[in-house]
RNA sequence: GCAGCAGUAGCUCAGUUGGUUAGAGCACUAGUUUGUGGAACUAGGGGUCGGUGGUUCGAAUCCACCCUGCUGUACCA
């Protein structure tokens, strides 16, 4: 006989979703406030678009046609399909196309928000995550691209990173394009596989990448990845060309010149960065952290880039006939938060409330008077939110890391002198009410 | 998706060649004399041993499948 199973609701989270606790949220808020300040300083508009869009608005016109309908959360509303946005760029393109006649040209906007991807999550990757995007729409000027790099580096440094902690890698799609033309690769599939292989140079090294350009490679776990099947000669040419490659395309020369004017030097030309496969059209860049990031077991994990961006001159155009060359940057905020939490010991402890202990409900009026006094002085305070013995109240105050407890029982009330217990040192002091604010301020 | 490893209490784990009512530490709850947290002591609650099916007199332990997690790899708008 089986016991009857009680159908309790599941306490598990859906795959790829996470609760976020205060410790993390405070760091996130800190980063976001830096982002907002810097973005305002750089003259970007703040924009918010809805979480849902019509599926065709964000799917159909995507340049990556390999899997246009996969990976998004969708449902049918009446008879139209809606999808949760999977990035902030597609909604931007839609917004620009919709409001093209009214908005300034060029249009500069930044946006912060969650995006959703319906796919199996990986290490440090979720199905719901926060992105920060900044874009210029409607300008071909490489001044815009340069500003994005300068701006993200200012944000990172404000968040506590030093120049040695990160690097902006730059390259241009034109380099690989020319290279493929030179060795006569025309098969699109082969091109894509080759691009993916080249993308991995810094992680795997040339030897392994050459395997991927050729027949394929086995990874650490023994899994085999098929390669691009290029001829040996062509592989040699690619290696030789890229190794000696200089940033000599027009766009790279130009943007490096602009960096110089900004006195910005924390970048590196790296022909191996590739980014989104069919998306970018010219200059591309990637923001990489240079310090080790560990998981909660203390193992160092492959963290890779926290974001990047580049020029996409055709996206907005897909919505209509507007010519809107654009460039943008996109940062994965959760990963940045995770990395920064490890890099710096953050002293972002939120001020916890002073706890006023409740001896007797009949004294509530006195307690509220003290409470208002403290709060009016801008001090976080609360009356113990429950009905328990004093011991429990002290345990509670300790648990929430309250700086001080105020004891105001019958004896104290008669004297009009509450007792302030410093919960860090354990010292107690009986003081006049008018001294209360000063006393608390001394503690916190 | 592919590969390797893992899944026993909220957390970290132990569990002998399959054998009574499955354990420890930490955490939690209640006490250790009436109004005092972080230490100590006492007592207590909590687990269909990831799930389902199978082998067996008997399964946390063996087998199969599935689920979940970690790490790598692939994909990534």
Coordinates of C-alpha atoms (C1' of nucleotides) in Angstrom, one line a residue:
Chain A
X1 CA 0.0 0.0 0.0
X2 CA 1.5 3.3 -1.0
X3 CA 0.9 6.3 1.1
X4 CA -1.2 8.8 -0.5
X5 CA 1.0 11.3 -2.2
X6 CA 0.3 14.9 -1.2
X7 CA 0.4 17.1 -4.2
X8 CA 2.6 19.9 -2.9
X9 CA 3.6 22.6 -5.4
X10 CA 7.1 22.3 -6.6
X11 CA 9.7 24.5 -4.9
X12 CA 12.1 24.0 -7.8
X13 CA 12.8 26.8 -10.3
X14 CA 12.2 26.3 -14.0
X15 CA 15.3 25.2 -15.8
X16 CA 17.6 28.1 -16.5
X17 CA 15.9 30.6 -14.2
X18 CA 17.4 31.9 -10.9
X19 CA 16.6 33.8 -7.7
X20 CA 18.8 36.7 -7.1
X21 CA 19.8 37.7 -3.6
X22 CA 20.5 41.1 -2.1
X23 CA 24.2 40.6 -2.2
X24 CA 24.2 40.2 -5.9
X25 CA 21.4 42.8 -6.5
X26 CA 23.4 45.5 -4.7
X27 CA 26.4 45.0 -6.9
X28 CA 24.1 45.0 -9.9
X29 CA 22.5 48.2 -8.8
X30 CA 25.9 49.7 -8.3
X31 CA 26.9 48.8 -11.9
X32 CA 23.6 50.0 -13.3
X33 CA 23.9 53.3 -11.6
X34 CA 27.4 53.7 -13.1
X35 CA 26.0 52.8 -16.5
X36 CA 23.2 55.3 -16.3
X37 CA 25.6 58.1 -15.3
X38 CA 28.1 57.4 -18.0
X39 CA 25.4 57.0 -20.7
X40 CA 23.8 60.3 -19.8
X41 CA 27.2 61.9 -19.9
X42 CA 27.8 60.5 -23.4
X43 CA 24.4 61.8 -24.5
X44 CA 22.4 58.6 -25.0
X45 CA 18.6 58.5 -24.6
X46 CA 17.1 56.0 -22.2
X47 CA 14.6 53.7 -23.9
X48 CA 12.5 50.8 -22.8
X49 CA 10.6 48.5 -25.1
X50 CA 8.2 45.7 -24.0
X51 CA 9.3 42.2 -23.2
X52 CA 7.0 40.8 -25.9
X53 CA 7.1 41.6 -29.5
X54 CA 5.3 40.0 -32.4
X55 CA 7.3 37.1 -33.4
X56 CA 7.8 38.2 -36.9
X57 CA 9.2 41.6 -35.8
X58 CA 12.1 40.0 -34.0
X59 CA 12.5 36.8 -35.9
X60 CA 11.6 37.0 -39.5
X61 CA 14.0 39.7 -40.4
X62 CA 17.0 38.4 -38.6
X63 CA 19.9 38.1 -40.8
X64 CA 20.9 34.7 -39.2
X65 CA 18.6 32.5 -41.2
X66 CA 19.9 29.2 -39.9
X67 CA 17.4 28.8 -37.1
X68 CA 14.9 31.7 -37.1
X69 CA 12.2 30.2 -35.0
X70 CA 14.2 28.3 -32.4
X71 CA 15.3 29.5 -29.1
X72 CA 12.5 31.9 -28.2
X73 CA 9.6 31.6 -25.8
X74 CA 6.4 32.2 -27.8
X75 CA 2.7 31.9 -27.5
X76 CA -0.2 32.6 -29.7
X77 CA -2.3 35.6 -28.8
X78 CA -5.6 35.6 -30.7
X79 CA -4.1 34.5 -33.9
X80 CA -0.8 36.3 -33.8
X81 CA 2.4 34.8 -32.4
X82 CA 4.1 36.7 -29.7
X83 CA 7.7 36.1 -28.5
X84 CA 9.7 37.2 -25.5
X85 CA 12.6 39.2 -26.9
X86 CA 15.9 37.4 -27.1
X87 CA 18.0 40.5 -27.3
X88 CA 17.6 44.3 -27.3
X89 CA 18.8 44.9 -30.8
X90 CA 15.9 43.5 -32.7
X91 CA 13.4 45.6 -30.7
X92 CA 15.6 48.6 -31.3
X93 CA 15.4 48.0 -35.1
X94 CA 11.7 47.7 -34.8
X95 CA 11.4 50.9 -32.7
X96 CA 13.6 52.9 -35.1
X97 CA 11.6 51.7 -38.1
X98 CA 8.3 52.5 -36.5
X99 CA 9.4 56.0 -35.3
X100 CA 11.8 56.8 -38.1
X101 CA 10.3 60.1 -39.0
X102 CA 10.2 61.5 -35.5
X103 CA 13.5 60.4 -34.0
X104 CA 16.7 62.4 -34.3
X105 CA 19.2 61.1 -36.9
X106 CA 21.5 59.7 -35.8
X107 CA 19.6 58.1 -33.0
X108 CA 21.5 57.2 -29.9
X109 CA 19.8 55.1 -27.2
X110 CA 20.7 52.8 -24.4
X111 CA 18.5 50.1 -22.8
X112 CA 18.7 47.8 -19.9
X113 CA 16.5 44.8 -19.6
X114 CA 16.0 41.1 -19.3
X115 CA 16.0 39.0 -22.4
X116 CA 15.0 35.3 -22.7
X117 CA 16.3 32.4 -24.6
X118 CA 14.6 29.1 -24.8
X119 CA 17.6 26.8 -25.0
X120 CA 19.5 24.6 -22.6
X121 CA 21.5 26.8 -20.3
X122 CA 25.2 26.4 -19.8
X123 CA 27.7 27.3 -17.1
X124 CA 26.9 30.9 -16.0
X125 CA 24.3 31.1 -18.7
X126 CA 20.6 31.3 -18.0
X127 CA 17.4 31.4 -19.9
X128 CA 16.6 34.8 -18.5
X129 CA 19.3 37.3 -18.2
X130 CA 20.0 41.0 -18.1
X131 CA 21.5 42.9 -21.0
X132 CA 22.8 46.4 -21.4
X133 CA 22.8 47.8 -24.9
X134 CA 23.9 51.0 -26.4
X135 CA 23.6 51.8 -30.1
X136 CA 24.0 54.5 -32.7
X137 CA 21.5 54.2 -35.5
X138 CA 21.8 56.2 -38.7
X139 CA 25.5 56.9 -38.9
X140 CA 28.4 55.4 -40.8
X141 CA 30.9 57.4 -38.8
X142 CA 33.5 55.3 -37.0
X143 CA 33.5 58.0 -34.4
X144 CA 30.4 56.2 -33.1
X145 CA 32.1 52.8 -32.9
X146 CA 35.1 54.4 -31.1
X147 CA 32.8 56.1 -28.5
X148 CA 31.2 52.8 -27.7
X149 CA 34.6 51.3 -26.8
X150 CA 35.7 54.3 -24.8
X151 CA 32.4 54.4 -23.0
X152 CA 32.3 50.8 -21.9
X153 CA 35.8 51.1 -20.6
X154 CA 34.8 54.1 -18.6
X155 CA 31.9 52.1 -17.2
X156 CA 34.2 49.2 -16.3
X157 CA 36.7 51.4 -14.5
X158 CA 34.0 53.1 -12.6
X159 CA 32.9 49.7 -11.4
X160 CA 36.2 49.2 -9.9
X161 CA 38.2 47.4 -12.6
X162 CA 41.7 48.5 -13.5
X163 CA 43.1 48.8 -17.0
X164 CA 44.9 45.5 -16.5
X165 CA 41.6 43.8 -15.7
X166 CA 40.1 44.0 -19.1
X167 CA 40.9 44.6 -22.8
X168 CA 38.8 45.6 -25.8
X169 CA 39.7 43.5 -28.8
X170 CA 38.9 44.9 -32.2
X171 CA 38.8 43.6 -35.7
X172 CA 36.9 43.9 -38.9
X173 CA 34.8 41.5 -40.8
X174 CA 36.5 42.7 -43.9
X175 CA 39.7 40.9 -42.9
X176 CA 38.2 37.4 -43.1
X177 CA 36.2 38.3 -46.1
X178 CA 39.3 39.2 -48.0
X179 CA 41.1 36.2 -46.8
X180 CA 38.4 33.8 -47.9
X181 CA 38.2 35.5 -51.3
X182 CA 41.9 35.1 -51.6
X183 CA 42.0 31.3 -51.1
X184 CA 38.7 30.9 -53.0
X185 CA 36.3 29.5 -50.4
X186 CA 32.9 30.1 -51.8
X187 CA 30.8 27.5 -50.0
X188 CA 28.9 29.4 -47.3
X189 CA 28.7 26.5 -44.9
X190 CA 32.5 26.0 -45.2
X191 CA 33.0 29.7 -44.5
X192 CA 30.8 29.7 -41.4
X193 CA 32.6 26.6 -40.0
X194 CA 36.0 28.3 -40.7
X195 CA 34.8 31.5 -39.0
X196 CA 33.7 29.5 -35.9
X197 CA 37.1 27.8 -35.8
X198 CA 39.0 31.1 -36.0
X199 CA 36.9 32.5 -33.2
X200 CA 38.6 30.0 -30.9
X201 CA 42.2 30.8 -31.4
X202 CA 42.7 32.5 -28.1
X203 CA 41.0 29.7 -26.2
X204 CA 42.4 26.7 -28.0
X205 CA 45.5 27.9 -29.8
X206 CA 46.5 27.5 -33.4
X207 CA 47.2 23.8 -33.4
X208 CA 43.7 22.9 -32.4
X209 CA 42.1 25.5 -34.6
X210 CA 44.0 24.1 -37.5
X211 CA 42.4 20.7 -36.8
X212 CA 39.0 22.5 -36.8
X213 CA 39.8 24.1 -40.1
X214 CA 40.7 20.7 -41.4
X215 CA 39.0 17.4 -40.5
X216 CA 38.0 18.2 -36.9
X217 CA 39.1 17.8 -33.3
X218 CA 38.5 15.9 -30.2
X219 CA 37.9 17.9 -27.0
X220 CA 39.0 17.1 -23.4
X221 CA 36.0 14.9 -22.7
X222 CA 36.5 12.9 -25.9
X223 CA 33.8 14.5 -27.9
X224 CA 34.5 15.0 -31.6
X225 CA 33.8 18.2 -33.5
X226 CA 33.7 18.2 -37.3
X227 CA 35.9 20.7 -39.1
X228 CA 35.6 22.9 -42.1
X229 CA 37.5 20.4 -44.3
X230 CA 39.8 23.0 -45.9
X231 CA 42.9 21.8 -47.7
X232 CA 46.2 21.8 -46.0
X233 CA 47.6 24.5 -48.2
X234 CA 44.7 26.8 -47.5
X235 CA 45.0 26.3 -43.8
X236 CA 48.7 27.2 -43.9
X237 CA 47.8 30.3 -45.8
X238 CA 45.2 31.3 -43.3
X239 CA 47.5 30.8 -40.4
X240 CA 50.4 32.7 -42.1
X241 CA 48.2 35.6 -43.1
X242 CA 46.4 36.0 -39.8
X243 CA 49.5 35.7 -37.7
X244 CA 51.2 38.6 -39.5
X245 CA 48.0 40.5 -40.1
X246 CA 48.1 44.1 -39.4
X247 CA 45.0 46.3 -38.7
X248 CA 45.3 47.7 -42.2
X249 CA 41.7 47.8 -43.4
X250 CA 40.2 51.3 -43.8
X251 CA 37.8 51.0 -40.8
X252 CA 40.5 49.7 -38.4
X253 CA 43.0 52.4 -39.4
X254 CA 40.4 55.0 -38.9
X255 CA 39.1 53.8 -35.6
X256 CA 42.6 53.4 -34.2
X257 CA 43.3 57.0 -35.2
X258 CA 40.2 58.1 -33.3
X259 CA 41.2 56.1 -30.2
X260 CA 44.4 58.1 -30.2
X261 CA 42.5 61.3 -30.1
X262 CA 40.7 60.1 -27.0
X263 CA 44.0 58.9 -25.5
X264 CA 42.4 55.5 -25.4
X265 CA 44.9 52.7 -25.5
X266 CA 43.4 49.7 -23.7
X267 CA 42.5 47.9 -26.9
X268 CA 44.2 45.2 -29.0
X269 CA 43.8 44.3 -32.6
X270 CA 42.9 40.6 -32.8
X271 CA 41.9 39.2 -36.1
X272 CA 40.5 36.1 -34.4
X273 CA 37.4 37.7 -33.0
X274 CA 34.4 37.0 -35.1
X275 CA 31.1 37.6 -33.1
X276 CA 27.7 36.9 -34.5
X277 CA 28.1 35.1 -37.8
X278 CA 25.9 36.7 -40.4
X279 CA 25.1 39.8 -38.4
X280 CA 28.0 42.2 -38.4
X281 CA 29.2 43.9 -41.5
X282 CA 32.3 45.8 -40.6
X283 CA 34.2 46.8 -37.5
X284 CA 33.7 44.4 -34.5
X285 CA 34.9 44.4 -31.0
X286 CA 34.7 42.3 -27.8
X287 CA 35.1 43.1 -24.2
X288 CA 37.3 40.6 -22.4
X289 CA 38.1 40.2 -18.7
X290 CA 41.6 39.2 -18.0
X291 CA 41.3 37.9 -14.5
X292 CA 40.3 34.4 -13.4
X293 CA 36.7 33.8 -12.4
X294 CA 35.8 30.9 -10.2
X295 CA 32.6 29.0 -9.6
X296 CA 31.2 28.3 -6.2
X297 CA 33.4 25.2 -5.9
X298 CA 36.5 27.3 -6.4
X299 CA 37.3 26.0 -9.8
X300 CA 38.4 28.4 -12.4
X301 CA 35.9 28.5 -15.3
X302 CA 36.1 29.6 -18.9
X303 CA 34.5 33.0 -18.7
X304 CA 35.2 34.4 -22.1
X305 CA 33.9 37.8 -23.0
X306 CA 31.2 39.7 -21.1
X307 CA 30.0 41.3 -24.3
X308 CA 30.9 43.1 -27.5
X309 CA 29.5 44.6 -30.5
X310 CA 30.1 46.2 -33.8
X311 CA 28.7 47.5 -37.0
X312 CA 25.5 46.1 -38.5
X313 CA 24.5 48.2 -41.4
X314 CA 21.6 46.3 -42.7
X315 CA 19.3 45.4 -39.8
X316 CA 17.0 48.4 -39.6
X317 CA 16.8 48.5 -43.3
X318 CA 15.0 45.1 -43.2
X319 CA 11.9 46.8 -41.8
X320 CA 11.5 49.2 -44.6
X321 CA 13.3 51.3 -47.0
X322 CA 15.2 53.4 -44.6
X323 CA 18.9 53.5 -44.9
X324 CA 20.1 53.2 -41.3
X325 CA 23.6 52.0 -40.8
X326 CA 24.2 51.2 -37.2
X327 CA 26.7 50.2 -34.6
X328 CA 26.1 49.0 -31.1
X329 CA 27.4 47.3 -28.0
X330 CA 25.8 44.6 -25.9
X331 CA 26.9 43.6 -22.4
X332 CA 25.8 40.6 -20.4
X333 CA 25.1 42.2 -17.1
X334 CA 24.7 39.1 -14.9
X335 CA 28.1 37.8 -15.9
X336 CA 29.7 41.2 -15.3
X337 CA 28.1 41.3 -11.9
X338 CA 29.4 37.8 -11.2
X339 CA 32.9 38.7 -12.2
X340 CA 33.0 42.0 -10.3
X341 CA 31.7 40.4 -7.2
X342 CA 34.8 38.2 -7.2
X343 CA 37.2 40.9 -8.2
X344 CA 36.4 43.3 -5.4
X345 CA 35.3 42.9 -1.9
X346 CA 32.3 45.1 -2.1
X347 CA 31.5 47.3 0.8
X348 CA 28.1 47.9 -0.4
X349 CA 26.4 46.7 2.7
X350 CA 23.0 48.1 2.8
X351 CA 22.3 49.8 6.1
X352 CA 20.2 47.4 8.0
X353 CA 17.5 48.7 10.3
X354 CA 17.9 49.4 13.9
X355 CA 15.4 47.1 15.7
X356 CA 13.1 48.5 18.4
X357 CA 12.2 45.6 20.7
X358 CA 8.6 45.1 21.8
X359 CA 8.2 44.4 25.5
X360 CA 4.5 45.0 25.7
X361 CA 2.0 45.9 23.1
X362 CA 0.6 48.6 25.5
X363 CA 3.8 50.5 24.9
X364 CA 3.4 50.6 21.1
X365 CA 2.8 54.3 21.1
X366 CA 6.2 54.9 22.7
X367 CA 7.8 52.6 20.2
X368 CA 6.2 54.3 17.3
X369 CA 7.5 57.6 18.6
X370 CA 11.0 56.3 18.7
X371 CA 10.6 54.8 15.3
X372 CA 9.4 58.0 13.7
X373 CA 12.2 59.9 15.4
X374 CA 14.8 57.6 13.9
X375 CA 13.2 57.5 10.4
X376 CA 12.8 61.2 10.3
X377 CA 16.6 61.4 10.9
X378 CA 17.0 59.2 7.9
X379 CA 18.0 56.2 9.9
X380 CA 16.7 52.8 8.8
X381 CA 14.6 51.5 11.7
X382 CA 11.8 49.0 12.4
X383 CA 9.8 47.8 15.3
X384 CA 10.3 44.1 15.7
X385 CA 7.8 42.7 13.3
X386 CA 6.3 40.0 15.3
X387 CA 5.3 38.8 18.8
X388 CA 8.1 37.0 20.5
X389 CA 10.1 36.8 23.6
X390 CA 12.9 39.3 23.9
X391 CA 15.5 36.5 23.2
X392 CA 13.8 35.8 19.8
X393 CA 13.8 39.5 19.1
X394 CA 17.5 39.7 19.7
X395 CA 18.2 36.7 17.6
X396 CA 16.2 38.3 14.8
X397 CA 18.2 41.5 15.1
X398 CA 21.4 39.5 15.0
X399 CA 20.3 37.5 12.0
X400 CA 19.4 40.5 9.9
X401 CA 22.7 42.2 10.9
X402 CA 21.1 45.1 12.6
X403 CA 23.6 47.5 14.0
X404 CA 21.7 48.2 17.2
X405 CA 18.7 47.2 19.2
X406 CA 16.7 49.6 21.3
X407 CA 15.3 48.3 24.6
X408 CA 12.5 50.3 26.0
X409 CA 10.6 48.4 28.7
X410 CA 8.6 49.4 31.7
X411 CA 11.7 50.5 33.7
X412 CA 13.2 52.6 30.9
X413 CA 9.9 54.2 30.0
X414 CA 9.4 55.3 33.6
X415 CA 12.8 57.1 33.4
X416 CA 12.2 58.2 29.7
X417 CA 15.6 56.7 28.9
X418 CA 15.8 53.9 26.4
X419 CA 18.7 51.4 26.4
X420 CA 20.7 51.2 23.2
X421 CA 22.4 47.9 22.6
X422 CA 25.3 48.0 20.2
X423 CA 25.0 44.6 18.4
X424 CA 28.5 44.7 17.0
X425 CA 30.2 45.2 20.4
X426 CA 27.5 44.1 22.7
X427 CA 27.7 47.2 24.8
X428 CA 24.6 48.8 26.3
X429 CA 24.0 52.3 27.2
X430 CA 21.1 54.1 28.8
X431 CA 20.5 57.4 27.2
X432 CA 18.1 60.4 27.0
X433 CA 15.7 60.3 24.0
X434 CA 17.1 63.5 22.6
X435 CA 20.5 61.8 22.5
X436 CA 19.2 58.8 20.7
X437 CA 19.9 59.9 17.2
X438 CA 23.5 60.8 18.0
X439 CA 24.0 57.6 19.8
X440 CA 22.8 55.5 16.9
X441 CA 24.8 57.5 14.4
X442 CA 27.9 56.8 16.4
X443 CA 27.2 53.1 15.9
X444 CA 26.4 53.1 12.2
Chain B
rG1 C1' 23.0 18.7 -29.1
rC2 C1' 27.6 15.7 -27.8
rA3 C1' 31.1 13.9 -23.9
rG4 C1' 32.9 13.0 -18.8
rC5 C1' 31.5 13.2 -13.7
rA6 C1' 27.8 13.6 -10.1
rG7 C1' 22.6 13.4 -7.4
rU8 C1' 21.5 10.3 0.4
rA9 C1' 18.0 16.0 5.7
rG10 C1' 18.0 23.2 4.1
rC11 C1' 23.8 22.8 3.4
rU12 C1' 28.5 19.6 3.3
rC13 C1' 28.9 14.6 3.2
rA14 C1' 29.4 9.1 5.5
rG15 C1' 26.8 4.6 4.5
rU16 C1' 31.2 -1.6 5.0
rU17 C1' 30.8 -7.8 0.0
rG18 C1' 22.7 -5.9 -1.3
rG19 C1' 20.2 -7.5 5.2
rU20 C1' 16.2 -4.8 11.0
rU21 C1' 12.9 1.4 12.4
rA22 C1' 19.1 5.3 6.9
rG23 C1' 23.6 8.4 9.9
rA24 C1' 27.1 12.7 11.3
rG25 C1' 28.5 17.9 11.3
rC26 C1' 26.4 22.7 10.4
rA27 C1' 21.6 25.0 10.1
rC28 C1' 16.5 24.9 12.1
rU29 C1' 12.8 24.6 16.5
rA30 C1' 12.1 24.4 21.8
rG31 C1' 14.4 24.7 26.6
rU32 C1' 18.9 25.7 30.2
rU33 C1' 14.3 30.2 36.1
rU34 C1' 10.7 35.9 35.2
rG35 C1' 13.6 41.8 30.1
rU36 C1' 18.9 40.4 26.1
rG37 C1' 21.8 37.9 19.9
rG38 C1' 26.8 35.9 18.3
rA39 C1' 29.7 30.5 23.0
rA40 C1' 28.2 26.0 25.6
rC41 C1' 24.7 22.1 27.2
rU42 C1' 19.8 19.2 26.7
rA43 C1' 15.8 17.7 23.8
rG44 C1' 13.2 17.8 19.2
rG45 C1' 11.5 18.3 14.0
rG46 C1' 13.0 17.2 9.2
rG47 C1' 14.7 12.2 4.2
rU48 C1' 9.2 7.5 -0.4
rC49 C1' 18.4 7.8 -0.4
rG50 C1' 16.7 12.5 -8.1
rG51 C1' 12.4 9.6 -10.8
rU52 C1' 10.3 5.3 -13.1
rG53 C1' 10.6 0.3 -14.1
rG54 C1' 13.4 -4.3 -13.4
rU55 C1' 16.6 -8.4 -10.8
rU56 C1' 16.0 -10.4 -5.6
rC57 C1' 13.1 -13.4 0.1
rG58 C1' 15.2 -8.4 0.7
rA59 C1' 17.8 -2.5 -3.0
rA60 C1' 20.4 3.9 -1.0
rU61 C1' 23.6 -0.2 -2.7
rC62 C1' 22.9 -4.3 -8.8
rC63 C1' 20.6 -3.4 -14.1
rA64 C1' 17.8 -0.3 -17.8
rC65 C1' 15.6 4.2 -19.1
rC66 C1' 14.5 9.2 -17.8
rC67 C1' 15.3 13.9 -15.1
rU68 C1' 18.5 17.4 -12.8
rG69 C1' 23.4 19.6 -11.7
rC70 C1' 28.6 20.5 -12.7
rU71 C1' 32.8 20.7 -16.2
rG72 C1' 34.2 20.7 -21.2
rU73 C1' 32.6 21.1 -26.3
rA74 C1' 29.0 22.7 -30.0
rC75 C1' 25.4 26.4 -31.1
rC76 C1' 24.3 31.4 -29.8
rA77 C1' 20.0 36.3 -33.1

